[in-house]
DNA sequence: TGAATAGTGTCTTTCAGACAATATGCC
DNA sequence: GGCATATTGTCTGAAAGACACTATTCA
């Protein structure tokens, strides 16, 4: 006999989001300060309960807008975390998402920011509430993977960017440096970039700016 | 003010599993026939409600044993599906898993099988209940990805296997054929296999058998 | 002309991919 | 010997990686 939908006590369901951005030449994540128990005063990823009539992705998008003031950014489901004891309040399963926000989006965010939220460099993340450390580690692994095999990196950059900026974010994520000549050769040979003219108002040789071509398939081997 | 765990109606939570195996030279998945509404009489992936005190992975393992009679097999969380209307009974979010069972495990399964479950060739899957077609497509994408970059393929083979058997399952999953010389050159050069002597009782030249070395890291570029 | 960053070419090595002949075991 | 399958090597072309000098803009 098949089990009924009413036979079991239900866990609560939340969506948590690891929001990455580049700021001041560093890879950062957004954390919010918890103002109630448990982990009161501790830092955690933005998140909240999934409403009964919204999809998981919609919940993530709602949180993204409520807590970071951004929309229409790269968003990807990562993993669901459901250890029975992960939340002291009771059984709470969370669906973790990862979002990539570019440095243009972040200006908007700063204006909208009313909560106690703060960007932390990935090298300087405080201890986190719940199992959010595990979520962070998972997200970093996924980010590297995605950087290697897809064009998500460009989601962290403004529409027009210089090759050296692309290289910088790759060096940040992989935590190693690449040869300038080989890197630009590789990126340009992919055929996914469009020239957008020279950058203005810099006090040195201005770099060519590029944008990501429309309709570039998601999967391209990058590095 | 932070939201309370009691403020929201909770969705039901299930775990569904796409169980892959190789049988008769074909890649197959296990489907169970639904004997109650909705989709009564239809085929779906094995699955069930996550108990309030078990982890997501434990729920998947339990289903795996209850419905397929296997344990200690390769198991990986795929994705959580949570469209509000995906289940006509109400709000049900499912965490999809993928399991890989080798042809030795499958013999056990046949003995334990008491439910109306059946293995379907991937080329011959009937129409599926709920959004299980989407789950199947997702799992096939993930399977290819994993075959390309990790050693999961060996989970579909018995402990000792011939190179030609490895090649066959790669050809199945990628749906194309590889050159025998290049394939074995590549697989052997990875340094992840141990020779186990010749196969016995075959009426032609016997192949060398190999096993996967212990402690082989998960990620190795295969193809 | 000095400071700062951009842009570019060659060589070597490695790896993927095309390609076919010989070896072994059993009947 | 015939059948069935296993095993093995070479060549070519493409891409990765090492490596350093010249170009441009502005102050």
PDB file of C-alpha atoms in Angstrom, chain B residues 58-148:
ATOM      1  CA  UNK B  58      19.345   8.013   4.388  1.00  0.00           C
ATOM      2  CA  UNK B  59      15.910   8.320   2.849  1.00  0.00           C
ATOM      3  CA  UNK B  60      17.383   7.606  -0.555  1.00  0.00           C
ATOM      4  CA  UNK B  61      19.309   4.624   0.800  1.00  0.00           C
ATOM      5  CA  UNK B  62      16.208   3.257   2.450  1.00  0.00           C
ATOM      6  CA  UNK B  63      14.238   3.502  -0.780  1.00  0.00           C
ATOM      7  CA  UNK B  64      17.107   1.927  -2.631  1.00  0.00           C
ATOM      8  CA  UNK B  65      17.023  -1.063  -0.362  1.00  0.00           C
ATOM      9  CA  UNK B  66      13.242  -1.314  -0.108  1.00  0.00           C
ATOM     10  CA  UNK B  67      12.552  -0.949  -3.776  1.00  0.00           C
ATOM     11  CA  UNK B  68      15.616  -2.317  -5.481  1.00  0.00           C
ATOM     12  CA  UNK B  69      17.067  -4.556  -2.791  1.00  0.00           C
ATOM     13  CA  UNK B  70      20.531  -3.075  -3.045  1.00  0.00           C
ATOM     14  CA  UNK B  71      22.820  -1.342  -0.608  1.00  0.00           C
ATOM     15  CA  UNK B  72      26.334   0.045  -0.618  1.00  0.00           C
ATOM     16  CA  UNK B  73      26.086   1.295  -4.147  1.00  0.00           C
ATOM     17  CA  UNK B  74      27.156   4.549  -5.713  1.00  0.00           C
ATOM     18  CA  UNK B  75      24.634   7.203  -4.723  1.00  0.00           C
ATOM     19  CA  UNK B  76      24.655  10.877  -5.564  1.00  0.00           C
ATOM     20  CA  UNK B  77      22.201  13.690  -4.969  1.00  0.00           C
ATOM     21  CA  UNK B  78      21.158  15.244  -8.259  1.00  0.00           C
ATOM     22  CA  UNK B  79      18.753  18.110  -7.849  1.00  0.00           C
ATOM     23  CA  UNK B  80      15.650  19.152  -5.969  1.00  0.00           C
ATOM     24  CA  UNK B  81      12.481  19.637  -7.936  1.00  0.00           C
ATOM     25  CA  UNK B  82       9.890  21.891  -6.410  1.00  0.00           C
ATOM     26  CA  UNK B  83       7.455  23.347  -8.899  1.00  0.00           C
ATOM     27  CA  UNK B  84       4.264  23.993  -6.902  1.00  0.00           C
ATOM     28  CA  UNK B  85       2.070  21.986  -9.300  1.00  0.00           C
ATOM     29  CA  UNK B  86       4.387  19.040  -9.890  1.00  0.00           C
ATOM     30  CA  UNK B  87       2.226  16.752  -7.746  1.00  0.00           C
ATOM     31  CA  UNK B  88      -1.565  16.944  -8.050  1.00  0.00           C
ATOM     32  CA  UNK B  89      -1.988  15.886  -4.403  1.00  0.00           C
ATOM     33  CA  UNK B  90      -0.508  19.096  -3.104  1.00  0.00           C
ATOM     34  CA  UNK B  91       2.834  20.679  -2.566  1.00  0.00           C
ATOM     35  CA  UNK B  92       5.520  18.038  -2.770  1.00  0.00           C
ATOM     36  CA  UNK B  93       9.176  18.832  -3.192  1.00  0.00           C
ATOM     37  CA  UNK B  94      11.405  15.969  -4.216  1.00  0.00           C
ATOM     38  CA  UNK B  95      15.109  15.521  -3.850  1.00  0.00           C
ATOM     39  CA  UNK B  96      16.294  13.423  -6.769  1.00  0.00           C
ATOM     40  CA  UNK B  97      19.168  10.966  -6.415  1.00  0.00           C
ATOM     41  CA  UNK B  98      21.041   8.847  -8.887  1.00  0.00           C
ATOM     42  CA  UNK B  99      22.357   5.383  -8.053  1.00  0.00           C
ATOM     43  CA  UNK B 100      24.657   3.151 -10.060  1.00  0.00           C
ATOM     44  CA  UNK B 101      24.298  -0.580  -9.547  1.00  0.00           C
ATOM     45  CA  UNK B 102      26.586  -3.130 -11.135  1.00  0.00           C
ATOM     46  CA  UNK B 103      25.460  -6.260 -12.855  1.00  0.00           C
ATOM     47  CA  UNK B 104      26.446  -8.329  -9.820  1.00  0.00           C
ATOM     48  CA  UNK B 105      24.199  -6.257  -7.558  1.00  0.00           C
ATOM     49  CA  UNK B 106      21.351  -6.716  -9.936  1.00  0.00           C
ATOM     50  CA  UNK B 107      21.167 -10.473  -9.463  1.00  0.00           C
ATOM     51  CA  UNK B 108      20.498  -9.892  -5.785  1.00  0.00           C
ATOM     52  CA  UNK B 109      17.852  -7.433  -6.698  1.00  0.00           C
ATOM     53  CA  UNK B 110      15.949  -9.870  -8.909  1.00  0.00           C
ATOM     54  CA  UNK B 111      15.637 -12.214  -5.925  1.00  0.00           C
ATOM     55  CA  UNK B 112      14.430  -9.525  -3.549  1.00  0.00           C
ATOM     56  CA  UNK B 113      12.030  -8.025  -5.991  1.00  0.00           C
ATOM     57  CA  UNK B 114       8.490  -8.337  -4.771  1.00  0.00           C
ATOM     58  CA  UNK B 115       6.960  -5.123  -6.038  1.00  0.00           C
ATOM     59  CA  UNK B 116       5.845  -4.270  -9.509  1.00  0.00           C
ATOM     60  CA  UNK B 117       9.166  -2.912 -10.592  1.00  0.00           C
ATOM     61  CA  UNK B 118      10.896  -3.318 -13.912  1.00  0.00           C
ATOM     62  CA  UNK B 119      14.123  -2.379 -15.608  1.00  0.00           C
ATOM     63  CA  UNK B 120      13.680  -0.332 -18.768  1.00  0.00           C
ATOM     64  CA  UNK B 121      16.301   0.296 -21.374  1.00  0.00           C
ATOM     65  CA  UNK B 122      17.078   3.968 -21.563  1.00  0.00           C
ATOM     66  CA  UNK B 123      15.994   3.862 -25.180  1.00  0.00           C
ATOM     67  CA  UNK B 124      12.638   2.428 -24.288  1.00  0.00           C
ATOM     68  CA  UNK B 125      11.335   4.335 -21.282  1.00  0.00           C
ATOM     69  CA  UNK B 126       7.551   4.707 -21.170  1.00  0.00           C
ATOM     70  CA  UNK B 127       5.897   7.995 -20.354  1.00  0.00           C
ATOM     71  CA  UNK B 128       6.460   8.834 -16.722  1.00  0.00           C
ATOM     72  CA  UNK B 129       4.374  10.151 -13.829  1.00  0.00           C
ATOM     73  CA  UNK B 130       4.830  13.615 -12.297  1.00  0.00           C
ATOM     74  CA  UNK B 131       7.846  15.474 -13.646  1.00  0.00           C
ATOM     75  CA  UNK B 132       9.872  12.289 -13.741  1.00  0.00           C
ATOM     76  CA  UNK B 133      10.719  12.727 -17.397  1.00  0.00           C
ATOM     77  CA  UNK B 134      12.540  15.895 -16.438  1.00  0.00           C
ATOM     78  CA  UNK B 135      14.305  14.012 -13.664  1.00  0.00           C
ATOM     79  CA  UNK B 136      15.370  11.342 -16.133  1.00  0.00           C
ATOM     80  CA  UNK B 137      16.759  13.917 -18.549  1.00  0.00           C
ATOM     81  CA  UNK B 138      18.611  15.635 -15.776  1.00  0.00           C
ATOM     82  CA  UNK B 139      20.075  12.352 -14.559  1.00  0.00           C
ATOM     83  CA  UNK B 140      21.287  11.403 -18.025  1.00  0.00           C
ATOM     84  CA  UNK B 141      23.021  14.732 -18.395  1.00  0.00           C
ATOM     85  CA  UNK B 142      24.677  14.296 -15.027  1.00  0.00           C
ATOM     86  CA  UNK B 143      25.657  10.730 -15.866  1.00  0.00           C
ATOM     87  CA  UNK B 144      27.455  11.823 -19.035  1.00  0.00           C
ATOM     88  CA  UNK B 145      29.176  14.597 -17.190  1.00  0.00           C
ATOM     89  CA  UNK B 146      30.310  12.208 -14.486  1.00  0.00           C
ATOM     90  CA  UNK B 147      31.495   9.636 -16.997  1.00  0.00           C
ATOM     91  CA  UNK B 148      33.610  12.262 -18.663  1.00  0.00           C
TER      92      UNK B 148
END
